[in-house]
mmCIF file of C-alpha atoms and ligand atoms in Angstrom:
data_model
loop_
_atom_site.group_PDB
_atom_site.id
_atom_site.type_symbol
_atom_site.label_atom_id
_atom_site.label_comp_id
_atom_site.label_asym_id
_atom_site.label_seq_id
_atom_site.Cartn_x
_atom_site.Cartn_y
_atom_site.Cartn_z
ATOM 1 C CA MET A 1 21.903 15.744 17.058
ATOM 2 C CA PRO A 2 18.540 17.174 18.110
ATOM 3 C CA LEU A 3 16.650 14.142 16.867
ATOM 4 C CA LEU A 4 14.751 13.127 19.893
ATOM 5 C CA ILE A 5 13.900 16.492 21.275
ATOM 6 C CA ARG A 6 10.207 17.208 21.001
ATOM 7 C CA ARG A 7 9.480 20.427 19.198
ATOM 8 C CA PRO A 8 6.422 22.425 20.212
ATOM 9 C CA SER A 9 5.035 21.806 16.723
ATOM 10 C CA ASP A 10 5.106 17.998 17.074
ATOM 11 C CA ILE A 11 1.844 16.262 17.782
ATOM 12 C CA ARG A 12 1.801 14.770 21.241
ATOM 13 C CA PRO A 13 0.699 11.163 21.898
ATOM 14 C CA SER A 14 -2.365 12.605 23.599
ATOM 15 C CA GLU A 15 -3.320 14.199 20.326
ATOM 16 C CA ILE A 16 -3.086 11.311 17.867
ATOM 17 C CA THR A 17 -5.717 9.471 19.879
ATOM 18 C CA SER A 18 -9.134 11.062 19.933
ATOM 19 C CA PRO A 19 -9.942 12.893 23.186
ATOM 20 C CA GLU A 20 -12.268 10.012 24.080
ATOM 21 C CA HIS A 21 -9.548 7.392 23.628
ATOM 22 C CA PHE A 22 -7.003 9.474 25.430
ATOM 23 C CA SER A 23 -9.254 9.759 28.455
ATOM 24 C CA ARG A 24 -9.771 5.961 28.374
ATOM 25 C CA ARG A 25 -5.992 5.619 28.520
ATOM 26 C CA ARG A 26 -5.750 7.976 31.467
ATOM 27 C CA GLU A 27 -8.499 6.079 33.279
ATOM 28 C CA LEU A 28 -6.648 2.845 32.717
ATOM 29 C CA ILE A 29 -3.386 4.245 33.996
ATOM 30 C CA ALA A 30 -5.176 5.562 37.058
ATOM 31 C CA ALA A 31 -6.965 2.243 37.605
ATOM 32 C CA LEU A 32 -3.744 0.291 37.498
ATOM 33 C CA GLY A 33 -2.030 2.801 39.695
ATOM 34 C CA LEU A 34 1.018 2.709 37.518
ATOM 35 C CA GLY A 35 1.655 6.398 37.779
ATOM 36 C CA LEU A 36 3.356 6.507 34.428
ATOM 37 C CA GLY A 37 2.477 10.104 33.776
ATOM 38 C CA ALA A 38 0.804 11.500 30.725
ATOM 39 C CA ALA A 39 3.276 10.163 28.200
ATOM 40 C CA GLY A 40 3.263 6.440 29.036
ATOM 41 C CA LEU A 41 0.794 3.764 28.058
ATOM 42 C CA ALA A 42 -0.313 1.426 30.806
ATOM 43 C CA LEU A 43 2.473 -1.093 30.561
ATOM 44 C CA PRO A 44 2.599 -3.817 33.175
ATOM 45 C CA ARG A 45 5.479 -3.610 35.588
ATOM 46 C CA HIS A 46 7.365 -6.582 34.162
ATOM 47 C CA ALA A 47 7.474 -4.872 30.793
ATOM 48 C CA LEU A 48 8.867 -1.716 32.281
ATOM 49 C CA ALA A 49 11.623 -3.780 33.810
ATOM 50 C CA ALA A 50 12.159 -5.657 30.554
ATOM 51 C CA PRO A 51 15.481 -7.457 30.542
ATOM 52 C CA ALA A 52 18.070 -6.804 27.907
ATOM 53 C CA PRO A 53 17.304 -8.714 24.714
ATOM 54 C CA ALA A 54 17.908 -12.357 25.505
ATOM 55 C CA GLY A 55 16.523 -15.438 23.869
ATOM 56 C CA VAL A 56 14.953 -13.303 21.166
ATOM 57 C CA SER A 57 16.609 -14.839 18.205
ATOM 58 C CA PRO A 58 18.623 -12.224 16.344
ATOM 59 C CA PRO A 59 18.116 -13.239 12.745
ATOM 60 C CA THR A 60 21.183 -14.776 11.246
ATOM 61 C CA GLY A 61 22.055 -15.371 7.652
ATOM 62 C CA PHE A 62 20.014 -12.469 6.320
ATOM 63 C CA PRO A 63 19.984 -12.887 2.542
ATOM 64 C CA PRO A 64 21.930 -10.548 0.258
ATOM 65 C CA VAL A 65 20.205 -7.312 -0.652
ATOM 66 C CA ALA A 66 20.345 -5.566 -4.061
ATOM 67 C CA ARG A 67 21.269 -1.990 -3.177
ATOM 68 C CA ALA A 68 19.257 0.862 -4.713
ATOM 69 C CA ALA A 69 21.598 2.674 -7.084
ATOM 70 C CA PRO A 70 21.086 5.847 -9.111
ATOM 71 C CA GLY A 71 18.804 4.954 -11.997
ATOM 72 C CA SER A 72 16.910 2.329 -10.001
ATOM 73 C CA PRO A 73 13.249 3.155 -9.332
ATOM 74 C CA TRP A 74 13.913 2.653 -5.635
ATOM 75 C CA PHE A 75 16.810 5.066 -5.367
ATOM 76 C CA SER A 76 16.588 8.455 -3.678
ATOM 77 C CA ASP A 77 19.399 10.898 -3.065
ATOM 78 C CA GLU A 78 17.590 12.425 -0.082
ATOM 79 C CA ALA A 79 19.550 12.224 3.145
ATOM 80 C CA GLN A 80 18.666 8.986 4.902
ATOM 81 C CA THR A 81 17.544 9.194 8.498
ATOM 82 C CA PRO A 82 20.228 7.628 10.721
ATOM 83 C CA LYS A 83 19.441 4.095 11.870
ATOM 84 C CA SER A 84 19.750 5.213 15.493
ATOM 85 C CA ALA A 85 16.865 7.649 14.973
ATOM 86 C CA ILE A 86 14.696 5.201 12.993
ATOM 87 C CA THR A 87 15.022 2.638 15.781
ATOM 88 C CA SER A 88 14.555 4.961 18.745
ATOM 89 C CA TYR A 89 11.671 7.211 17.635
ATOM 90 C CA GLY A 90 8.479 5.609 16.354
ATOM 91 C CA ASN A 91 4.978 4.368 16.914
ATOM 92 C CA PHE A 92 4.184 0.806 17.943
ATOM 93 C CA TYR A 93 1.287 1.126 20.351
ATOM 94 C CA GLU A 94 1.606 -2.536 21.342
ATOM 95 C CA TYR A 95 4.622 -1.294 23.350
ATOM 96 C CA GLY A 96 3.374 2.080 24.571
ATOM 97 C CA VAL A 97 2.446 5.504 23.271
ATOM 98 C CA ASP A 98 5.704 7.309 23.904
ATOM 99 C CA LYS A 99 7.924 7.551 20.825
ATOM 100 C CA ALA A 100 10.789 5.898 22.730
ATOM 101 C CA ASP A 101 8.722 2.940 24.059
ATOM 102 C CA PRO A 102 9.023 0.616 21.038
ATOM 103 C CA GLY A 103 12.818 0.892 21.033
ATOM 104 C CA LYS A 104 12.958 0.358 24.796
ATOM 105 C CA TYR A 105 10.624 -2.633 25.093
ATOM 106 C CA ALA A 106 10.144 -4.444 21.756
ATOM 107 C CA PRO A 107 13.704 -5.817 21.397
ATOM 108 C CA GLY A 108 13.474 -7.632 24.727
ATOM 109 C CA LEU A 109 9.968 -8.990 24.276
ATOM 110 C CA LEU A 110 9.156 -9.738 20.648
ATOM 111 C CA LYS A 111 10.075 -13.268 19.534
ATOM 112 C CA THR A 112 10.579 -13.268 15.794
ATOM 113 C CA ARG A 113 11.374 -17.003 15.369
ATOM 114 C CA PRO A 114 9.401 -19.118 14.729
ATOM 115 C CA TRP A 115 7.050 -16.760 12.881
ATOM 116 C CA THR A 116 4.374 -17.478 10.317
ATOM 117 C CA VAL A 117 2.055 -15.385 8.192
ATOM 118 C CA ALA A 118 -1.252 -17.034 7.273
ATOM 119 C CA VAL A 119 -2.692 -15.893 3.958
ATOM 120 C CA GLU A 120 -6.392 -16.678 3.576
ATOM 121 C CA GLY A 121 -9.796 -15.541 2.326
ATOM 122 C CA GLU A 122 -10.571 -14.950 -1.335
ATOM 123 C CA VAL A 123 -7.563 -16.777 -2.772
ATOM 124 C CA LEU A 124 -7.234 -19.980 -4.771
ATOM 125 C CA LYS A 125 -4.105 -21.080 -2.905
ATOM 126 C CA PRO A 126 -4.341 -20.178 0.790
ATOM 127 C CA ARG A 127 -1.035 -20.794 2.476
ATOM 128 C CA THR A 128 0.888 -20.209 5.679
ATOM 129 C CA PHE A 129 4.355 -18.851 5.042
ATOM 130 C CA ALA A 130 7.185 -19.342 7.508
ATOM 131 C CA ILE A 131 9.292 -16.217 7.809
ATOM 132 C CA ASP A 132 12.258 -17.979 6.206
ATOM 133 C CA ASP A 133 10.073 -18.770 3.163
ATOM 134 C CA LEU A 134 9.140 -15.101 2.919
ATOM 135 C CA LEU A 135 12.801 -14.128 3.015
ATOM 136 C CA LYS A 136 13.348 -16.350 -0.034
ATOM 137 C CA LEU A 137 10.130 -15.714 -1.943
ATOM 138 C CA ALA A 138 11.663 -12.956 -4.100
ATOM 139 C CA PRO A 139 15.062 -11.248 -4.296
ATOM 140 C CA LEU A 140 15.516 -8.675 -1.543
ATOM 141 C CA GLU A 141 15.807 -5.085 -2.717
ATOM 142 C CA GLU A 142 16.733 -1.887 -0.961
ATOM 143 C CA ARG A 143 13.919 0.669 -1.272
ATOM 144 C CA ILE A 144 14.659 4.199 -0.136
ATOM 145 C CA TYR A 145 11.243 5.592 0.805
ATOM 146 C CA ARG A 146 9.961 8.619 2.667
ATOM 147 C CA LEU A 147 7.678 7.788 5.623
ATOM 148 C CA ARG A 148 5.258 10.562 6.669
ATOM 149 C CA CYS A 149 3.461 10.008 9.972
ATOM 150 C CA VAL A 150 -0.040 11.453 10.325
ATOM 151 C CA GLU A 151 1.314 13.312 13.374
ATOM 152 C CA GLY A 152 3.523 15.540 11.194
ATOM 153 C CA TRP A 153 7.006 13.988 11.451
ATOM 154 C CA SER A 154 8.784 12.153 8.687
ATOM 155 C CA MET A 155 11.919 10.241 7.851
ATOM 156 C CA VAL A 156 13.739 8.623 4.924
ATOM 157 C CA VAL A 157 14.254 4.893 5.360
ATOM 158 C CA PRO A 158 16.334 2.449 3.297
ATOM 159 C CA TRP A 159 13.895 -0.464 3.713
ATOM 160 C CA VAL A 160 14.631 -3.988 2.525
ATOM 161 C CA GLY A 161 12.000 -6.224 0.958
ATOM 162 C CA TYR A 162 10.135 -6.748 -2.298
ATOM 163 C CA SER A 163 6.824 -5.751 -3.808
ATOM 164 C CA LEU A 164 3.901 -7.277 -1.955
ATOM 165 C CA SER A 165 2.595 -8.265 -5.395
ATOM 166 C CA ALA A 166 5.144 -11.130 -5.416
ATOM 167 C CA LEU A 167 3.324 -12.722 -2.476
ATOM 168 C CA ILE A 168 -0.123 -11.853 -3.860
ATOM 169 C CA ASN A 169 0.684 -13.666 -7.114
ATOM 170 C CA LYS A 170 1.644 -16.844 -5.208
ATOM 171 C CA VAL A 171 -1.769 -17.168 -3.568
ATOM 172 C CA GLU A 172 -3.831 -16.234 -6.648
ATOM 173 C CA PRO A 173 -6.675 -13.969 -5.505
ATOM 174 C CA THR A 174 -10.126 -14.963 -6.764
ATOM 175 C CA GLY A 175 -12.207 -12.575 -8.859
ATOM 176 C CA ASN A 176 -14.085 -11.686 -5.665
ATOM 177 C CA ALA A 177 -11.044 -10.291 -3.872
ATOM 178 C CA LYS A 178 -11.329 -6.500 -3.801
ATOM 179 C CA PHE A 179 -9.537 -5.623 -0.555
ATOM 180 C CA ILE A 180 -6.728 -6.963 1.552
ATOM 181 C CA GLU A 181 -6.400 -6.826 5.330
ATOM 182 C CA PHE A 182 -3.222 -7.093 7.404
ATOM 183 C CA VAL A 183 -3.272 -8.244 11.012
ATOM 184 C CA THR A 184 -0.552 -7.688 13.611
ATOM 185 C CA LEU A 185 0.324 -10.200 16.323
ATOM 186 C CA ALA A 186 -1.520 -9.457 19.580
ATOM 187 C CA ASP A 187 0.171 -11.556 22.255
ATOM 188 C CA PRO A 188 0.002 -9.900 25.676
ATOM 189 C CA ALA A 189 3.115 -11.803 26.789
ATOM 190 C CA GLN A 190 5.153 -10.209 24.019
ATOM 191 C CA MET A 191 3.185 -6.993 23.596
ATOM 192 C CA PRO A 192 2.120 -5.595 26.955
ATOM 193 C CA GLY A 193 0.301 -2.679 25.343
ATOM 194 C CA VAL A 194 -2.447 -4.995 24.046
ATOM 195 C CA ARG A 195 -3.673 -5.403 27.629
ATOM 196 C CA SER A 196 -4.788 -1.793 27.452
ATOM 197 C CA PRO A 197 -8.156 -0.902 25.902
ATOM 198 C CA LEU A 198 -6.563 2.050 24.110
ATOM 199 C CA LEU A 199 -7.192 0.424 20.710
ATOM 200 C CA ASP A 200 -9.152 -2.622 19.545
ATOM 201 C CA TRP A 201 -6.455 -5.253 19.172
ATOM 202 C CA PRO A 202 -5.100 -6.783 17.093
ATOM 203 C CA TYR A 203 -3.967 -3.770 15.064
ATOM 204 C CA VAL A 204 -5.406 -4.171 11.569
ATOM 205 C CA GLU A 205 -5.043 -2.178 8.400
ATOM 206 C CA GLY A 206 -6.343 -2.557 4.893
ATOM 207 C CA LEU A 207 -5.764 -1.601 1.290
ATOM 208 C CA ARG A 208 -7.716 -1.875 -1.920
ATOM 209 C CA LEU A 209 -6.334 -4.797 -3.926
ATOM 210 C CA ASP A 210 -4.986 -2.512 -6.670
ATOM 211 C CA GLU A 211 -3.154 -0.430 -4.033
ATOM 212 C CA ALA A 212 -1.707 -3.607 -2.542
ATOM 213 C CA ARG A 213 -0.567 -4.727 -6.004
ATOM 214 C CA HIS A 214 1.130 -1.425 -6.782
ATOM 215 C CA PRO A 215 4.893 -2.028 -7.129
ATOM 216 C CA LEU A 216 5.668 0.604 -4.477
ATOM 217 C CA THR A 217 3.768 -1.363 -1.816
ATOM 218 C CA LEU A 218 6.489 -3.215 -0.001
ATOM 219 C CA LEU A 219 6.602 -6.375 2.027
ATOM 220 C CA GLY A 220 9.217 -5.036 4.432
ATOM 221 C CA LEU A 221 11.722 -7.491 5.909
ATOM 222 C CA GLY A 222 14.610 -5.230 6.839
ATOM 223 C CA LEU A 223 16.212 -1.821 6.906
ATOM 224 C CA TYR A 224 19.736 -0.562 6.419
ATOM 225 C CA GLY A 225 20.653 -3.897 4.786
ATOM 226 C CA GLU A 226 19.727 -5.988 7.845
ATOM 227 C CA ALA A 227 16.695 -7.724 9.324
ATOM 228 C CA LEU A 228 13.972 -5.435 10.662
ATOM 229 C CA PRO A 229 14.586 -4.339 14.239
ATOM 230 C CA ALA A 230 11.797 -5.478 16.579
ATOM 231 C CA GLN A 231 10.604 -1.905 17.157
ATOM 232 C CA ASN A 232 10.187 -1.314 13.444
ATOM 233 C CA GLY A 233 7.838 -4.266 13.002
ATOM 234 C CA ALA A 234 10.018 -7.361 12.868
ATOM 235 C CA PRO A 235 10.085 -9.774 11.289
ATOM 236 C CA VAL A 236 7.713 -8.636 8.525
ATOM 237 C CA ARG A 237 5.624 -5.530 7.899
ATOM 238 C CA ILE A 238 3.960 -3.582 5.138
ATOM 239 C CA VAL A 239 5.253 -0.231 3.878
ATOM 240 C CA VAL A 240 2.957 1.978 1.783
ATOM 241 C CA PRO A 241 5.002 5.121 1.229
ATOM 242 C CA TRP A 242 2.293 7.393 -0.229
ATOM 243 C CA LYS A 243 -0.011 6.890 2.775
ATOM 244 C CA TYR A 244 0.262 8.100 6.356
ATOM 245 C CA GLY A 245 2.544 5.852 8.371
ATOM 246 C CA PHE A 246 -0.231 4.167 10.342
ATOM 247 C CA LYS A 247 -1.232 2.262 7.184
ATOM 248 C CA SER A 248 2.230 0.610 7.246
ATOM 249 C CA VAL A 249 1.295 -2.151 9.650
ATOM 250 C CA LYS A 250 3.981 -3.902 11.668
ATOM 251 C CA SER A 251 4.720 -7.484 12.738
ATOM 252 C CA ILE A 252 2.014 -9.097 10.635
ATOM 253 C CA VAL A 253 0.760 -12.630 11.227
ATOM 254 C CA LYS A 254 -2.240 -12.717 8.909
ATOM 255 C CA ILE A 255 -3.206 -11.407 5.484
ATOM 256 C CA ARG A 256 -6.835 -11.752 4.402
ATOM 257 C CA PHE A 257 -8.267 -11.199 0.930
ATOM 258 C CA LEU A 258 -11.775 -9.779 1.213
ATOM 259 C CA ARG A 259 -14.815 -8.862 -0.868
ATOM 260 C CA GLU A 260 -15.675 -5.871 1.327
ATOM 261 C CA GLN A 261 -13.611 -2.971 2.633
ATOM 262 C CA PRO A 262 -12.231 -3.820 6.087
ATOM 263 C CA THR A 263 -12.381 -1.392 8.998
ATOM 264 C CA SER A 264 -8.909 -0.414 10.088
ATOM 265 C CA THR A 265 -7.974 -0.004 13.727
ATOM 266 C CA TRP A 266 -7.550 3.777 13.561
ATOM 267 C CA THR A 267 -10.719 4.250 11.515
ATOM 268 C CA ARG A 268 -12.615 2.275 14.138
ATOM 269 C CA ALA A 269 -11.065 4.385 16.902
ATOM 270 C CA ALA A 270 -11.817 7.756 15.314
ATOM 271 C CA PRO A 271 -13.638 7.554 11.953
ATOM 272 C CA SER A 272 -13.788 11.315 11.454
ATOM 273 C CA GLU A 273 -10.004 11.594 11.889
ATOM 274 C CA TYR A 274 -8.462 8.547 10.196
ATOM 275 C CA GLY A 275 -10.028 7.437 6.920
ATOM 276 C CA PHE A 276 -9.571 4.177 5.059
ATOM 277 C CA TYR A 277 -7.457 5.755 2.306
ATOM 278 C CA SER A 278 -5.249 8.054 4.405
ATOM 279 C CA ASN A 279 -3.203 9.134 1.423
ATOM 280 C CA VAL A 280 -0.727 11.832 2.420
ATOM 281 C CA ASN A 281 -2.564 14.990 1.408
ATOM 282 C CA PRO A 282 -1.513 18.507 2.445
ATOM 283 C CA ALA A 283 -4.866 19.801 1.155
ATOM 284 C CA VAL A 284 -6.849 17.870 3.778
ATOM 285 C CA ASP A 285 -6.025 18.822 7.336
ATOM 286 C CA HIS A 286 -6.476 16.485 10.245
ATOM 287 C CA PRO A 287 -9.477 17.834 12.176
ATOM 288 C CA ARG A 288 -7.113 18.830 14.990
ATOM 289 C CA TRP A 289 -3.954 19.937 13.144
ATOM 290 C CA SER A 290 -2.648 21.044 9.774
ATOM 291 C CA GLN A 291 -1.135 18.542 7.358
ATOM 292 C CA LYS A 292 0.529 21.184 5.201
ATOM 293 C CA THR A 293 4.005 20.728 6.659
ATOM 294 C CA GLU A 294 6.110 18.129 8.419
ATOM 295 C CA ARG A 295 9.306 17.898 10.433
ATOM 296 C CA ARG A 296 11.916 15.489 9.099
ATOM 297 C CA LEU A 297 13.684 13.773 12.012
ATOM 298 C CA GLY A 298 17.007 15.541 12.492
ATOM 299 C CA GLU A 299 15.804 18.869 11.091
ATOM 300 C CA TRP A 300 14.433 21.899 12.911
ATOM 301 C CA ARG A 301 12.590 23.691 10.140
ATOM 302 C CA ARG A 302 9.319 22.256 8.950
ATOM 303 C CA ARG A 303 9.117 21.469 5.246
ATOM 304 C CA PRO A 304 6.074 21.361 2.947
ATOM 305 C CA THR A 305 4.259 18.030 2.798
ATOM 306 C CA LEU A 306 3.882 16.756 -0.759
ATOM 307 C CA PRO A 307 0.703 15.211 -2.206
ATOM 308 C CA PHE A 308 0.934 11.442 -1.937
ATOM 309 C CA ASN A 309 4.171 12.043 -0.039
ATOM 310 C CA GLY A 310 5.922 12.872 -3.318
ATOM 311 C CA TYR A 311 4.812 9.684 -5.136
ATOM 312 C CA ALA A 312 1.916 11.314 -7.057
ATOM 313 C CA ASP A 313 3.357 10.572 -10.483
ATOM 314 C CA GLN A 314 3.286 6.880 -9.616
ATOM 315 C CA VAL A 315 0.049 6.507 -7.667
ATOM 316 C CA ALA A 316 -2.347 9.406 -8.343
ATOM 317 C CA SER A 317 -3.973 7.456 -11.193
ATOM 318 C CA LEU A 318 -5.212 4.878 -8.646
ATOM 319 C CA TYR A 319 -7.632 7.557 -7.419
ATOM 320 C CA ALA A 320 -8.741 9.049 -10.753
ATOM 321 C CA GLY A 321 -12.246 10.456 -10.446
ATOM 322 C CA MET A 322 -12.374 10.125 -6.657
ATOM 323 C CA ASP A 323 -13.031 13.059 -4.347
ATOM 324 C CA LEU A 324 -10.029 12.798 -2.044
ATOM 325 C CA LYS A 325 -11.562 15.229 0.445
ATOM 326 C CA LYS A 326 -14.418 12.796 1.009
ATOM 327 C CA ASN A 327 -12.273 9.686 0.629
ATOM 328 C CA PHE A 328 -9.609 10.911 3.020
HETATM 329 N N1 MTE B 401 1.717 -1.134 13.358
HETATM 330 C C1 MTE B 401 1.295 -1.634 14.533
HETATM 331 N N2 MTE B 401 1.050 -2.944 14.623
HETATM 332 N N3 MTE B 401 1.128 -0.864 15.643
HETATM 333 C C2 MTE B 401 1.327 0.497 15.580
HETATM 334 O O1 MTE B 401 1.145 1.187 16.604
HETATM 335 N N4 MTE B 401 1.996 2.414 14.232
HETATM 336 C C3 MTE B 401 1.924 2.946 12.868
HETATM 337 C C4 MTE B 401 2.726 2.096 11.888
HETATM 338 N N5 MTE B 401 2.453 0.693 12.085
HETATM 339 C C5 MTE B 401 1.763 1.068 14.355
HETATM 340 C C6 MTE B 401 1.987 0.199 13.260
HETATM 341 C C7 MTE B 401 2.374 4.339 12.788
HETATM 342 S S1 MTE B 401 1.331 5.513 13.455
HETATM 343 C C8 MTE B 401 3.529 4.698 12.169
HETATM 344 S S2 MTE B 401 3.937 6.332 11.916
HETATM 345 C C9 MTE B 401 4.485 3.690 11.697
HETATM 346 O O2 MTE B 401 4.106 2.366 12.056
HETATM 347 C C10 MTE B 401 5.852 3.954 12.307
HETATM 348 O O3 MTE B 401 6.792 3.040 11.831
HETATM 349 P P1 MTE B 401 8.265 3.099 12.436
HETATM 350 O O4 MTE B 401 8.135 3.059 13.921
HETATM 351 O O5 MTE B 401 8.975 1.947 11.852
HETATM 352 O O6 MTE B 401 8.802 4.419 11.991
#
């Protein structure tokens, strides 16, 4: 299957970063003398020689999952992207900028037990959840969602999790909470990429509270009926299917409820290229490439990109009256 072959129309890692950031990356690679070539982030040598996964607790006893069946709001009859492709082609800059890096390095380095997620800020009941509490907080559901990366590739993933609103309701946001921020782990021992100044670590992303409460917004704990693979953001991530993939933040350790809009990592890196909303929108091109079409992993022909990634009937009302060209 031609899944991993780069097509000329794909956006290269050098292109998702702004030219300024990309040159910082090249300087860093040169400074460290790693000679990784244009496609590799400056990973320390020990990471490049990462041992086979050992001591990284493979989750056992994953709870039962209610499968999405025809008639369920989470069902889709679109062809699902094979698990082998979902786990070997992705973005997780904490492990490198090449699409294959997360699958190569994260499974051997990321320790997913013990793991906690601290929930704080404008809430009446701040709380730190252990991952096993999160697995039990609500029944696990299969959610078959499209994921559209800002770079122009896409896939269909049978995620496992439940609406983030289940967690939000437990902590009871105050009337002041208007936004929510998600923070990824940034441990250089487990994530060698965070030693590079490519991005401001930790990776953070944010949503408006009503977006976070929308039933489609998923607290992701697995895919294909099993625990999340390390490279896909184990043990817990967010999935917001109507937004570009970079809003779907991986391996989260903190959730903050805020009065003011947070600045996301990619917005900080290149504000004119990656806005806070980042709703999938074929009518607003990226300044350096078109967003009108996308390539589904496993397919050769590009297909049209749909407004809100095909979820407009469910989410467009969240943006009523807003100019989505300005609020990109
Ligand atoms: N989360 C963190 N912490 N670091 C990242 O580099 N990349 C984002 C998003 N979440 C990223 C992240 C981008 S650009 C995309 S397209 C999706 O993860 C990819 O998710 P996948 O690798 O599971 O397909």
